[in-house]
Tab-separated table of C-alpha atoms (C1' of nucleotides) in Angstrom:
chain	number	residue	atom	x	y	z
A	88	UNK	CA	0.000	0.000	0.000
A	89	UNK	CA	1.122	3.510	-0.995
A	90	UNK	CA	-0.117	6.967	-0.865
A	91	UNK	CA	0.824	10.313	-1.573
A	92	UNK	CA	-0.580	13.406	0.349
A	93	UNK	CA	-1.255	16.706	-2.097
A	94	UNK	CA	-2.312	19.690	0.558
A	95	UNK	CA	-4.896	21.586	-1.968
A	96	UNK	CA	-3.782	25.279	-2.911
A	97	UNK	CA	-0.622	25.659	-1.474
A	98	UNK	CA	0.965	22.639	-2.536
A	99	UNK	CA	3.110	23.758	-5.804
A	100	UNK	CA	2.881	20.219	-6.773
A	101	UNK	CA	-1.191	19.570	-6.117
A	102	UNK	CA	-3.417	20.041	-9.080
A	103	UNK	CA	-5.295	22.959	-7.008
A	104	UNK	CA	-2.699	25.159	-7.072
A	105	UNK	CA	-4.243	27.592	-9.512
A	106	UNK	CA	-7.065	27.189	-7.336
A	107	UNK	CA	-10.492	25.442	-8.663
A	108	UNK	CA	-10.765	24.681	-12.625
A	109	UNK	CA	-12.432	22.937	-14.174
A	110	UNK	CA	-10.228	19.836	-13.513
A	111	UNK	CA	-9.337	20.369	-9.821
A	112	UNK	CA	-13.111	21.567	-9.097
A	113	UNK	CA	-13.752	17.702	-7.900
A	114	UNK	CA	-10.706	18.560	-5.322
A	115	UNK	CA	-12.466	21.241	-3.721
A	116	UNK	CA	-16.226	19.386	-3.379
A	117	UNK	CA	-16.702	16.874	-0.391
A	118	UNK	CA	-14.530	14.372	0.929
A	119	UNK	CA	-14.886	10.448	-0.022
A	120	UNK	CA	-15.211	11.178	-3.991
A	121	UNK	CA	-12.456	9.832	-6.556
A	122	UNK	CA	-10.043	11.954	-8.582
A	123	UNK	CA	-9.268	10.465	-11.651
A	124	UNK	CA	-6.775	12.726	-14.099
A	125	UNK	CA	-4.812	11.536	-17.293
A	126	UNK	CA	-0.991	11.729	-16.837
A	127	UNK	CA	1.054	12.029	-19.989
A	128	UNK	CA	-1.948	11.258	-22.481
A	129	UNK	CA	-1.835	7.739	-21.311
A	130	UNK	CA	-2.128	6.663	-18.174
A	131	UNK	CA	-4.653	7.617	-15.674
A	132	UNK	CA	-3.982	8.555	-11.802
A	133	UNK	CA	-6.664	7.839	-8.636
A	134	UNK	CA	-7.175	9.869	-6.022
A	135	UNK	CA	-9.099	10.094	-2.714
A	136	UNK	CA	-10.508	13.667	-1.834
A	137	UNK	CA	-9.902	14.287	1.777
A	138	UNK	CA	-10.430	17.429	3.036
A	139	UNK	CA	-14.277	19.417	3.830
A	140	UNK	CA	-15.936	21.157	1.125
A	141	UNK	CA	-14.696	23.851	0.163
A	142	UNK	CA	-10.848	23.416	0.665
A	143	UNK	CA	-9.073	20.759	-1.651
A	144	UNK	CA	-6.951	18.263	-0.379
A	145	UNK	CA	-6.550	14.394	-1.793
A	146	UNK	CA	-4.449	11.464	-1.196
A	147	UNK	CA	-3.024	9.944	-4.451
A	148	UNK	CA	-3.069	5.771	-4.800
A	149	UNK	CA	-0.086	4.667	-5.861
A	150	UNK	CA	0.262	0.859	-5.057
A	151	UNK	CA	-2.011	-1.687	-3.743
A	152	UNK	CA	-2.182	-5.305	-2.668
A	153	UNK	CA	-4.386	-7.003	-5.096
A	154	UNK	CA	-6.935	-9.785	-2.308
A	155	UNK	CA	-7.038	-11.980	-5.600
A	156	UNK	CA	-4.037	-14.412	-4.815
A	157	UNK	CA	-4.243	-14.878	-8.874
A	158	UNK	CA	-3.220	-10.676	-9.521
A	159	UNK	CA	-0.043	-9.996	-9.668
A	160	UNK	CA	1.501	-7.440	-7.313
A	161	UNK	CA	3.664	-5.618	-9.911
A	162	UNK	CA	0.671	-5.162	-12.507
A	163	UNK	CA	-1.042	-3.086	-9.291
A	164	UNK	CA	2.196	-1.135	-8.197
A	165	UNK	CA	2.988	2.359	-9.545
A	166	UNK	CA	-0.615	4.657	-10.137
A	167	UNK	CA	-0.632	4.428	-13.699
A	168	UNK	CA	-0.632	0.571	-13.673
A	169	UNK	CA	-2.717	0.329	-10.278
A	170	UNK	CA	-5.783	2.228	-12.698
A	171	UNK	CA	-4.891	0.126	-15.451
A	172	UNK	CA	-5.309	-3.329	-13.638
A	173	UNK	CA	-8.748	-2.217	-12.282
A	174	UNK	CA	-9.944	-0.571	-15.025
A	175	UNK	CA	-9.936	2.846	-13.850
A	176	UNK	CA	-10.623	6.124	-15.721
A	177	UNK	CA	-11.915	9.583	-16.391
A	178	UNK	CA	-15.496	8.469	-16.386
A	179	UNK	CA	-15.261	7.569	-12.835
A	180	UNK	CA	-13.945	10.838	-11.600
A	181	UNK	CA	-16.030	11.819	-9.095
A	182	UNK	CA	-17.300	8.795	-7.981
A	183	UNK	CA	-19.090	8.291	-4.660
A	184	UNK	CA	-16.562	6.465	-2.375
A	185	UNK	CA	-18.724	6.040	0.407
A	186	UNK	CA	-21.672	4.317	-1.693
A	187	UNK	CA	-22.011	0.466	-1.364
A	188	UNK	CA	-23.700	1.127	-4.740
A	189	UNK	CA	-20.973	2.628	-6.984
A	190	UNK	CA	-18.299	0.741	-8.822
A	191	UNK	CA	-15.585	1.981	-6.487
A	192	UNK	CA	-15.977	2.093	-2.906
A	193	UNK	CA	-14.216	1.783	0.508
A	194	UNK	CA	-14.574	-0.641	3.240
A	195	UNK	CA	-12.928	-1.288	6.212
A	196	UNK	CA	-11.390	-5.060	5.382
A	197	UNK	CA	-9.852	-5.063	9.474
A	198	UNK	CA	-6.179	-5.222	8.109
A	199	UNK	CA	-4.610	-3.331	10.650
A	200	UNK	CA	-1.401	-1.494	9.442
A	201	UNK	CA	1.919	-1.683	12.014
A	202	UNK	CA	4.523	0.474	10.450
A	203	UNK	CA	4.208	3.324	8.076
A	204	UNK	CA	6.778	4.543	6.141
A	205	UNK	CA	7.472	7.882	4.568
A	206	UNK	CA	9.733	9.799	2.074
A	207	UNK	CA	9.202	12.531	-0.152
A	208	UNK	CA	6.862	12.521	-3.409
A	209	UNK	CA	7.414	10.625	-6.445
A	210	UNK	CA	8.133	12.551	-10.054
A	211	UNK	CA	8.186	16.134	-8.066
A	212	UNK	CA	11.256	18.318	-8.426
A	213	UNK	CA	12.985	17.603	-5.017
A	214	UNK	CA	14.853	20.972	-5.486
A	215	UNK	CA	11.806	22.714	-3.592
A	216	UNK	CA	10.432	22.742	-0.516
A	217	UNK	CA	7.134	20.825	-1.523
A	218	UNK	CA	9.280	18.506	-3.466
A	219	UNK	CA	11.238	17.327	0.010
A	220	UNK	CA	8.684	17.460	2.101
A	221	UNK	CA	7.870	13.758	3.158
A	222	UNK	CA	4.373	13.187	1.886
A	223	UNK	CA	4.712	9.738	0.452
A	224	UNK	CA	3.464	6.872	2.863
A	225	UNK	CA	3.332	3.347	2.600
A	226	UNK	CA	3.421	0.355	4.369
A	227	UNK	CA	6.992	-0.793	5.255
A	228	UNK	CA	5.959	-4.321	5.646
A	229	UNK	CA	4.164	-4.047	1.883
A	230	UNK	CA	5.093	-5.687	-0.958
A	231	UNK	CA	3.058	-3.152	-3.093
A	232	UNK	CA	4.942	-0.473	-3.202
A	233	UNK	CA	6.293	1.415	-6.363
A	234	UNK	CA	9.748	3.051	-6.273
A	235	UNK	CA	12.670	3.524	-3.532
A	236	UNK	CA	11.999	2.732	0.264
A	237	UNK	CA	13.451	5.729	0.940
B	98	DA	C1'	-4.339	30.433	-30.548
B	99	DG	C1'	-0.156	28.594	-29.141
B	100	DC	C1'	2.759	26.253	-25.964
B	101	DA	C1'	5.415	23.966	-22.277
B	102	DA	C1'	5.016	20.787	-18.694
B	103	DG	C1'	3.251	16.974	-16.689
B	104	DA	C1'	1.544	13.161	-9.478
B	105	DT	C1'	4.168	7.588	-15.750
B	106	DG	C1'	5.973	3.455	-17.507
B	107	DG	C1'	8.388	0.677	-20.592
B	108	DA	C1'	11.976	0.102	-23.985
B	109	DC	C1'	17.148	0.592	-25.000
C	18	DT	C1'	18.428	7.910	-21.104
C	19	DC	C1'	14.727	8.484	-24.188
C	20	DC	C1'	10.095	8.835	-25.704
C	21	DA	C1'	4.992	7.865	-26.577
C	22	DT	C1'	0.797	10.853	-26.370
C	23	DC	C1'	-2.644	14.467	-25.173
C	24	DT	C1'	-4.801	17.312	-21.590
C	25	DT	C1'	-4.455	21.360	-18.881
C	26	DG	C1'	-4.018	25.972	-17.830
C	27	DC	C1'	-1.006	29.809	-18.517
C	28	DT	C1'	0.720	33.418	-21.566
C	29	DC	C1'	0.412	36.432	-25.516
DNA sequence: AGCAAGATGGAC
DNA sequence: TCCATCTTGCTC
């Protein structure tokens, strides 16, 4: 499992950092909805919105462990190939989290997490201050993790 | 209207 | 190290 926190309009590397448009609006709505964004023209990136409504703030998905013992770990590590494997894109930005009844939703599965991790952000120029700051979580005991364990 | 950069990933 | 591929939001 890993995560990266973006801190809404003064985070130089969030998407709300011009403030709400038309892409980042779904940033600033209510908590528990999904992000979804296309990186590059090709791969697309999830995110939980986390903050109340009104401020933006989300949590980026970056790698997670796949229940089926069939998936493969690596095809659901690194957030381009995490919404690849479950089929994730634009038409489910702004999806209902908290609803039993949408395609995407989250439960509490009683995994209980014993170490967390942390370093800064992946693909953000480290040379500024939101580029070091350690915002990037996972779980230290996960194999799903994309990148350095640093 | 044009443009540079981008929260990536896979090939060389 | 390089590049595919296209959306976004700024600048002129």
């Amino acid at each position: 499992m890993e995560v990266e926190a973006y801190l809404g309009e003064r985070d130089a590397a969030s998407h709300a950092r011009f403030g709400p448009t038309p892409r980042s609006a779904i940033m600033f709505g209510p908590p528990g909805r999904l992000y979804v964004y296309l990186i590059y023209g090709m791969h697309h990136c999830m995110n939980f919105v986390t903050e109340t409504h009104g401020t933006a703030g989300a949590v980026l998905i970056r790698a997670a462990q796949p229940l089926n013992e069939h998936a493969d770990t690596k095809s659901h590590s690194g957030p381009g190939k995490l919404c690849a494997a479950l089929q994730i894109n634009r038409s489910h930005n702004g999806l209902d989290l908290t609803c039993a009844g949408s395609t995407v939703f989250v439960v509490d599965d009683g995994f209980r997490v014993r170490r967390v991790a942390s370093s800064p952000r992946i693909g953000i120029d480290n040379t500024g201050f939101w580029g070091r700051r350690l915002l990037r979580f996972f779980v230290a005991a996960s194999p799903a993790v994309s990148g350095p364990r640093r």
